[in-house]
Short mmCIF file of C-alpha atoms in Angstrom, two decimals:
data_model
loop_
_atom_site.label_atom_id
_atom_site.label_comp_id
_atom_site.label_asym_id
_atom_site.label_seq_id
_atom_site.Cartn_x
_atom_site.Cartn_y
_atom_site.Cartn_z
CA MET A 211 -25.36 -48.44 -2.38
CA SER A 212 -22.66 -50.73 -1.02
CA GLY A 213 -19.06 -49.60 -0.48
CA ILE A 214 -16.70 -49.15 -3.41
CA GLY A 215 -14.56 -51.93 -1.97
CA ASN A 216 -17.20 -54.38 -3.15
CA ILE A 217 -16.65 -53.62 -6.85
CA ASP A 218 -13.70 -54.68 -9.01
CA LEU A 219 -12.36 -53.71 -12.42
CA LYS A 220 -13.85 -56.75 -14.13
CA GLN A 221 -17.32 -55.74 -13.02
CA LEU A 222 -16.74 -52.21 -14.28
CA ARG A 223 -15.70 -53.65 -17.65
CA VAL A 224 -18.95 -55.59 -17.78
CA LEU A 225 -20.89 -52.45 -16.90
CA ARG A 226 -19.10 -50.51 -19.64
CA ALA A 227 -19.80 -53.24 -22.21
CA LEU A 228 -23.49 -53.40 -21.30
CA LEU A 229 -23.83 -49.63 -21.49
CA LYS A 230 -22.26 -49.69 -24.94
CA GLU A 231 -23.89 -52.78 -26.44
CA ARG A 232 -27.32 -52.73 -24.72
CA SER A 233 -27.26 -56.52 -25.01
CA LEU A 234 -25.97 -59.32 -22.76
CA THR A 235 -25.12 -61.42 -25.81
CA ARG A 236 -23.11 -58.70 -27.57
CA ALA A 237 -21.44 -57.63 -24.33
CA ALA A 238 -20.37 -61.22 -23.67
CA SER A 239 -19.02 -61.55 -27.21
CA GLN A 240 -17.08 -58.29 -26.92
CA MET A 241 -15.48 -59.37 -23.64
CA GLY A 242 -14.81 -62.98 -24.62
CA MET A 243 -17.08 -64.24 -21.83
CA THR A 244 -20.14 -66.47 -21.70
CA GLN A 245 -23.53 -64.85 -21.33
CA GLN A 246 -23.92 -66.64 -17.99
CA ALA A 247 -20.67 -65.09 -16.73
CA VAL A 248 -21.85 -61.62 -17.76
CA SER A 249 -25.17 -62.22 -15.99
CA ALA A 250 -23.30 -63.26 -12.85
CA GLN A 251 -21.23 -60.07 -12.90
CA LEU A 252 -24.36 -58.01 -13.51
CA ASN A 253 -26.00 -59.56 -10.44
CA LYS A 254 -22.98 -58.51 -8.36
CA LEU A 255 -23.23 -54.99 -9.77
CA ARG A 256 -26.91 -54.88 -8.83
CA GLU A 257 -25.99 -55.76 -5.26
CA VAL A 258 -23.30 -53.08 -5.14
CA PHE A 259 -25.50 -50.32 -6.54
CA GLN A 260 -28.78 -51.68 -5.13
CA ASP A 261 -30.42 -51.04 -8.48
CA ARG A 262 -31.47 -53.32 -11.35
CA LEU A 263 -29.25 -51.25 -13.70
CA PHE A 264 -30.62 -52.91 -16.86
CA LEU A 265 -34.12 -54.05 -17.81
CA ARG A 266 -34.80 -56.62 -20.53
CA SER A 267 -36.39 -55.48 -23.79
CA ARG A 268 -37.05 -56.99 -27.21
CA GLN A 269 -33.81 -55.50 -28.53
CA GLY A 270 -31.68 -56.52 -25.53
CA VAL A 271 -31.47 -54.51 -22.32
CA VAL A 272 -32.34 -50.92 -21.42
CA PRO A 273 -30.33 -49.02 -18.77
CA THR A 274 -32.13 -47.65 -15.73
CA PRO A 275 -31.78 -43.95 -14.86
CA LEU A 276 -29.00 -44.83 -12.41
CA ALA A 277 -27.12 -46.80 -15.07
CA GLN A 278 -27.41 -43.85 -17.45
CA GLU A 279 -26.07 -41.58 -14.71
CA LEU A 280 -23.14 -43.94 -14.20
CA GLU A 281 -22.18 -44.10 -17.89
CA PRO A 282 -20.02 -40.93 -18.08
CA ARG A 283 -18.44 -41.80 -14.72
CA VAL A 284 -17.48 -45.28 -15.89
CA LYS A 285 -15.98 -43.79 -19.05
CA ALA A 286 -13.97 -41.34 -16.94
CA VAL A 287 -12.62 -44.22 -14.81
CA PHE A 288 -11.32 -46.11 -17.85
CA ASP A 289 -9.97 -42.93 -19.44
CA SER A 290 -7.95 -42.36 -16.27
CA ILE A 291 -6.69 -45.94 -16.22
CA GLU A 292 -5.60 -45.75 -19.86
CA GLN A 293 -3.59 -42.61 -19.10
CA LEU A 294 -1.61 -44.58 -16.51
CA ILE A 295 -0.45 -47.10 -19.10
CA PRO A 296 2.20 -46.00 -21.63
CA PRO A 297 0.89 -46.49 -25.18
CA GLU A 298 2.42 -49.35 -27.12
CA ARG A 299 4.41 -48.42 -30.18
CA PHE A 300 2.23 -49.03 -33.23
CA ASP A 301 3.84 -51.47 -35.65
CA PRO A 302 2.04 -51.60 -39.03
CA ALA A 303 3.94 -54.74 -40.05
CA SER A 304 2.33 -56.71 -37.22
CA VAL A 305 -1.24 -55.51 -37.80
CA GLN A 306 -3.79 -58.22 -38.51
CA GLY A 307 -7.41 -57.40 -39.21
CA THR A 308 -9.85 -55.70 -41.55
CA TYR A 309 -10.33 -52.02 -42.29
CA VAL A 310 -13.55 -50.94 -44.02
CA ILE A 311 -13.76 -47.86 -46.24
CA SER A 312 -16.78 -46.27 -47.90
CA ALA A 313 -16.01 -44.45 -51.14
CA THR A 314 -17.54 -43.19 -54.35
CA ASP A 315 -16.04 -44.46 -57.58
CA TYR A 316 -14.25 -41.09 -57.83
CA ALA A 317 -12.44 -41.74 -54.54
CA VAL A 318 -11.76 -45.33 -55.58
CA GLU A 319 -10.01 -44.08 -58.70
CA VAL A 320 -8.24 -41.01 -57.31
CA VAL A 321 -7.60 -41.56 -53.59
CA LEU A 322 -7.49 -45.30 -52.98
CA PRO A 323 -4.54 -46.22 -55.22
CA GLU A 324 -2.27 -43.97 -53.15
CA LEU A 325 -3.55 -45.46 -49.90
CA VAL A 326 -3.55 -49.09 -51.03
CA ALA A 327 0.06 -48.90 -52.25
CA ARG A 328 1.22 -47.74 -48.82
CA VAL A 329 -0.92 -50.19 -46.86
CA ARG A 330 0.27 -53.17 -48.87
CA GLN A 331 3.89 -52.14 -48.49
CA GLN A 332 3.81 -51.39 -44.77
CA ALA A 333 0.96 -53.53 -43.38
CA PRO A 334 0.54 -56.65 -45.55
CA GLY A 335 -1.56 -58.32 -42.84
CA LEU A 336 -4.25 -55.63 -42.99
CA LYS A 337 -7.17 -56.47 -45.28
CA LEU A 338 -9.10 -53.63 -46.90
CA ILE A 339 -12.79 -53.73 -47.76
CA VAL A 340 -14.19 -50.92 -49.92
CA ARG A 341 -17.94 -50.48 -49.77
CA GLN A 342 -20.32 -48.57 -51.98
CA PHE A 343 -20.92 -45.06 -50.67
CA GLU A 344 -24.25 -44.62 -48.82
CA SER A 345 -24.64 -41.07 -47.55
CA ASP A 346 -27.98 -41.68 -45.81
CA ARG A 347 -26.47 -44.40 -43.61
CA LEU A 348 -22.99 -42.96 -43.23
CA HIS A 349 -23.34 -41.69 -39.65
CA ALA A 350 -24.90 -44.92 -38.37
CA MET A 351 -22.30 -47.09 -40.11
CA LEU A 352 -19.37 -45.08 -38.74
CA ALA A 353 -20.87 -44.87 -35.24
CA SER A 354 -21.51 -48.62 -35.07
CA GLY A 355 -18.07 -49.59 -36.36
CA GLU A 356 -19.51 -51.04 -39.56
CA LEU A 357 -17.27 -48.53 -41.34
CA ASP A 358 -13.86 -47.21 -40.32
CA LEU A 359 -13.47 -44.38 -42.82
CA ALA A 360 -15.36 -42.55 -45.55
CA LEU A 361 -13.73 -40.86 -48.54
CA THR A 362 -16.19 -38.24 -49.63
CA PHE A 363 -17.13 -34.58 -50.05
CA PRO A 364 -18.02 -32.27 -47.11
CA ALA A 365 -21.68 -32.08 -48.14
CA PHE A 366 -22.05 -35.82 -47.53
CA ALA A 367 -20.13 -35.99 -44.22
CA PRO A 368 -22.22 -36.08 -41.01
CA GLU A 369 -21.65 -33.07 -38.75
CA SER A 370 -20.94 -35.43 -35.85
CA CYS A 371 -17.89 -36.88 -37.61
CA GLN A 372 -14.30 -35.76 -37.68
CA SER A 373 -12.78 -34.98 -41.06
CA LYS A 374 -9.45 -34.33 -42.74
CA LEU A 375 -8.97 -32.33 -45.92
CA LEU A 376 -7.15 -34.39 -48.53
CA PHE A 377 -7.11 -31.89 -51.39
CA SER A 378 -9.16 -29.32 -53.26
CA GLU A 379 -10.64 -30.30 -56.59
CA TYR A 380 -12.35 -28.40 -59.41
CA HIS A 381 -14.84 -29.17 -62.17
CA ILE A 382 -14.13 -29.14 -65.88
CA CYS A 383 -17.02 -28.89 -68.31
CA VAL A 384 -16.76 -31.52 -71.05
CA ALA A 385 -18.58 -32.57 -74.20
CA GLY A 386 -18.08 -35.33 -76.73
CA ASN A 387 -14.95 -35.02 -78.86
CA ASP A 388 -16.90 -34.15 -82.01
CA SER A 389 -19.25 -31.63 -80.39
CA PRO A 390 -19.54 -28.24 -82.15
CA LEU A 391 -19.38 -26.65 -78.69
CA HIS A 392 -15.60 -26.80 -78.89
CA GLU A 393 -15.56 -24.14 -81.62
CA ARG A 394 -16.08 -21.15 -79.30
CA LYS A 395 -15.84 -19.94 -75.70
CA LEU A 396 -19.12 -20.31 -73.80
CA THR A 397 -20.66 -18.09 -71.15
CA ILE A 398 -22.41 -19.46 -68.08
CA GLY A 399 -25.68 -18.47 -69.74
CA ASP A 400 -24.78 -20.58 -72.76
CA VAL A 401 -23.99 -23.60 -70.59
CA ALA A 402 -27.13 -23.20 -68.49
CA GLU A 403 -29.28 -23.78 -71.57
CA LEU A 404 -27.39 -26.88 -72.72
CA PRO A 405 -28.65 -30.37 -71.83
CA GLN A 406 -26.54 -31.45 -68.86
CA LEU A 407 -25.65 -34.77 -67.30
CA ILE A 408 -24.85 -34.94 -63.59
CA VAL A 409 -23.35 -37.62 -61.37
CA SER A 410 -25.42 -38.46 -58.30
CA PRO A 411 -23.58 -41.28 -56.51
CA THR A 412 -25.81 -41.36 -53.43
CA ARG A 413 -29.32 -40.39 -54.48
CA ALA A 414 -31.17 -40.97 -57.73
CA ASN A 415 -32.20 -37.38 -58.45
CA LEU A 416 -31.52 -34.45 -60.76
CA ILE A 417 -29.77 -32.24 -58.20
CA GLY A 418 -26.13 -31.44 -58.97
CA SER A 419 -23.25 -30.05 -56.94
CA ALA A 420 -22.89 -27.04 -59.28
CA ASP A 421 -26.56 -26.00 -58.93
CA SER A 422 -25.82 -23.36 -56.30
CA TRP A 423 -23.14 -21.79 -58.50
CA PHE A 424 -25.56 -21.46 -61.41
CA ALA A 425 -28.22 -20.08 -59.05
CA SER A 426 -25.79 -17.49 -57.65
CA LYS A 427 -25.34 -16.23 -61.20
CA GLY A 428 -29.08 -16.09 -61.78
CA TYR A 429 -29.41 -19.24 -63.88
CA GLY A 430 -31.10 -22.61 -63.59
CA ARG A 431 -29.66 -25.75 -65.11
CA ASN A 432 -31.07 -27.87 -67.90
CA ILE A 433 -30.30 -31.22 -66.25
CA VAL A 434 -31.67 -34.04 -68.39
CA MET A 435 -29.85 -37.09 -67.01
CA SER A 436 -28.32 -38.42 -63.80
CA VAL A 437 -25.93 -41.36 -63.51
CA PRO A 438 -24.72 -43.04 -60.30
CA SER A 439 -21.00 -43.12 -61.08
CA PHE A 440 -18.32 -40.83 -62.45
CA SER A 441 -16.97 -43.64 -64.62
CA ALA A 442 -20.27 -43.81 -66.55
CA ALA A 443 -20.41 -40.09 -67.30
CA PRO A 444 -17.88 -39.78 -70.17
CA THR A 445 -19.46 -42.58 -72.19
CA CYS A 446 -22.95 -41.09 -71.83
CA VAL A 447 -21.71 -37.60 -72.70
CA ALA A 448 -19.82 -38.87 -75.76
CA SER A 449 -22.89 -40.65 -77.12
CA SER A 450 -25.27 -37.70 -76.68
CA ASP A 451 -25.62 -33.93 -76.93
CA CYS A 452 -25.09 -33.57 -73.16
CA VAL A 453 -22.32 -31.74 -71.37
CA ALA A 454 -21.10 -32.55 -67.87
CA PHE A 455 -19.01 -30.98 -65.13
CA LEU A 456 -16.49 -33.63 -64.09
CA PRO A 457 -13.71 -33.54 -61.46
CA SER A 458 -10.36 -32.66 -63.00
CA ARG A 459 -8.53 -35.67 -61.55
CA ILE A 460 -10.52 -38.18 -63.59
CA LEU A 461 -9.59 -36.35 -66.77
CA PRO A 462 -8.38 -36.43 -69.49
CA HIS A 463 -10.64 -39.12 -70.90
CA PRO A 464 -10.42 -40.38 -74.50
CA LEU A 465 -14.15 -39.90 -75.17
CA VAL A 466 -14.60 -36.30 -74.05
CA THR A 467 -12.89 -32.92 -74.47
CA PRO A 468 -13.03 -29.87 -72.18
CA ILE A 469 -15.20 -26.95 -73.24
CA ASP A 470 -13.70 -23.47 -73.11
CA LEU A 471 -15.73 -21.49 -70.54
CA GLU A 472 -15.52 -17.84 -69.56
CA GLU A 473 -15.82 -18.90 -65.90
CA SER A 474 -16.07 -22.16 -63.98
CA PRO A 475 -17.62 -23.35 -60.71
CA PRO A 476 -15.61 -22.82 -57.51
CA CYS A 477 -13.31 -25.51 -56.14
CA PHE A 478 -14.62 -28.17 -53.78
CA ASP A 479 -12.91 -30.29 -51.13
CA VAL A 480 -12.27 -34.02 -50.94
CA ILE A 481 -12.07 -35.31 -47.37
CA ALA A 482 -11.62 -38.36 -45.20
CA ALA A 483 -14.28 -38.66 -42.47
CA TRP A 484 -14.41 -40.87 -39.38
CA HIS A 485 -16.29 -41.18 -36.09
CA PRO A 486 -14.80 -39.45 -33.02
CA ARG A 487 -14.78 -42.75 -31.13
CA THR A 488 -11.73 -43.80 -33.18
CA ASP A 489 -9.78 -40.57 -32.66
CA GLN A 490 -7.21 -42.25 -30.43
CA ASP A 491 -7.15 -45.58 -32.24
CA PRO A 492 -3.55 -46.24 -33.40
CA LEU A 493 -4.69 -47.90 -36.62
CA GLN A 494 -6.94 -44.98 -37.49
CA GLN A 495 -4.18 -42.50 -36.76
CA TRP A 496 -1.79 -44.48 -38.94
CA VAL A 497 -4.21 -44.64 -41.90
CA LEU A 498 -4.78 -40.89 -41.65
CA SER A 499 -1.02 -40.35 -41.61
CA LEU A 500 -0.75 -42.37 -44.83
CA LEU A 501 -3.35 -40.11 -46.45
CA GLN A 502 -1.42 -37.06 -45.27
CA GLU A 503 1.72 -38.57 -46.80
CA ALA A 504 -0.10 -39.35 -50.05
CA PHE A 505 -1.50 -35.84 -50.38
CA PRO A 506 1.12 -33.59 -48.73
CA GLY A 507 0.61 -29.88 -48.46
CA GLN A 508 -2.98 -30.12 -49.66
CA ALA A 509 -4.60 -29.08 -46.39
#
């Protein structure tokens, strides 16, 4: 390995980009360089370390064992450099860009209006994209930067992600306005036997969030229908003999009425989730502060 005097910061930036992107093309795009310029810097790095560092593959490039060994050291170098530079004051009014959020229709109705109002007032240059919630791809989308934030429930949040409690929510059991079920108080045993509709926004199945509560009481559920959105549930309940457990914040609804129960399922949490790589990102910190402002004292 050649002396450290033969390497400069630009080459280390190229090495960091290649370790992250695993592609000369993507690394060049990230750094605003041509692919030829990145290749030239890589050749210099190979001379310094006397190692090929990256081998070509169908997907891009694969780091050699030495390059993999260097990865945490390169990160440590840039972490140290960033600590030398005083952080710039974040100014929402000057922000330009796009921020992508994944949310169920529940979060779109309950959480987003509070966030959007603040973003539009304080950062009019920031564009928001709200995507359909996909729990199976959530980790990959957050890790890759395809998503910036997910508004969801803890059960759907990847363990590798950071999260912030927004508020606690609870279910209310509802039936159509004209249902005879409103004439008396029902036990959990009564409800367990009733035909039930559940909302399954991420997977098309008949597994509901209140299943474990029924099971803990020794009951199964008579689930006969699943819909993909909370907004569809009241209409389907009103036009059938089904009951449904719906989050309190989307009620009241003109088509359904709460059923009087002797006991109800426990509360559940609504959270914001993000990838740890954006922990120190000023924009991410600002958005999270807006959510804290919108839902104060909930955590």
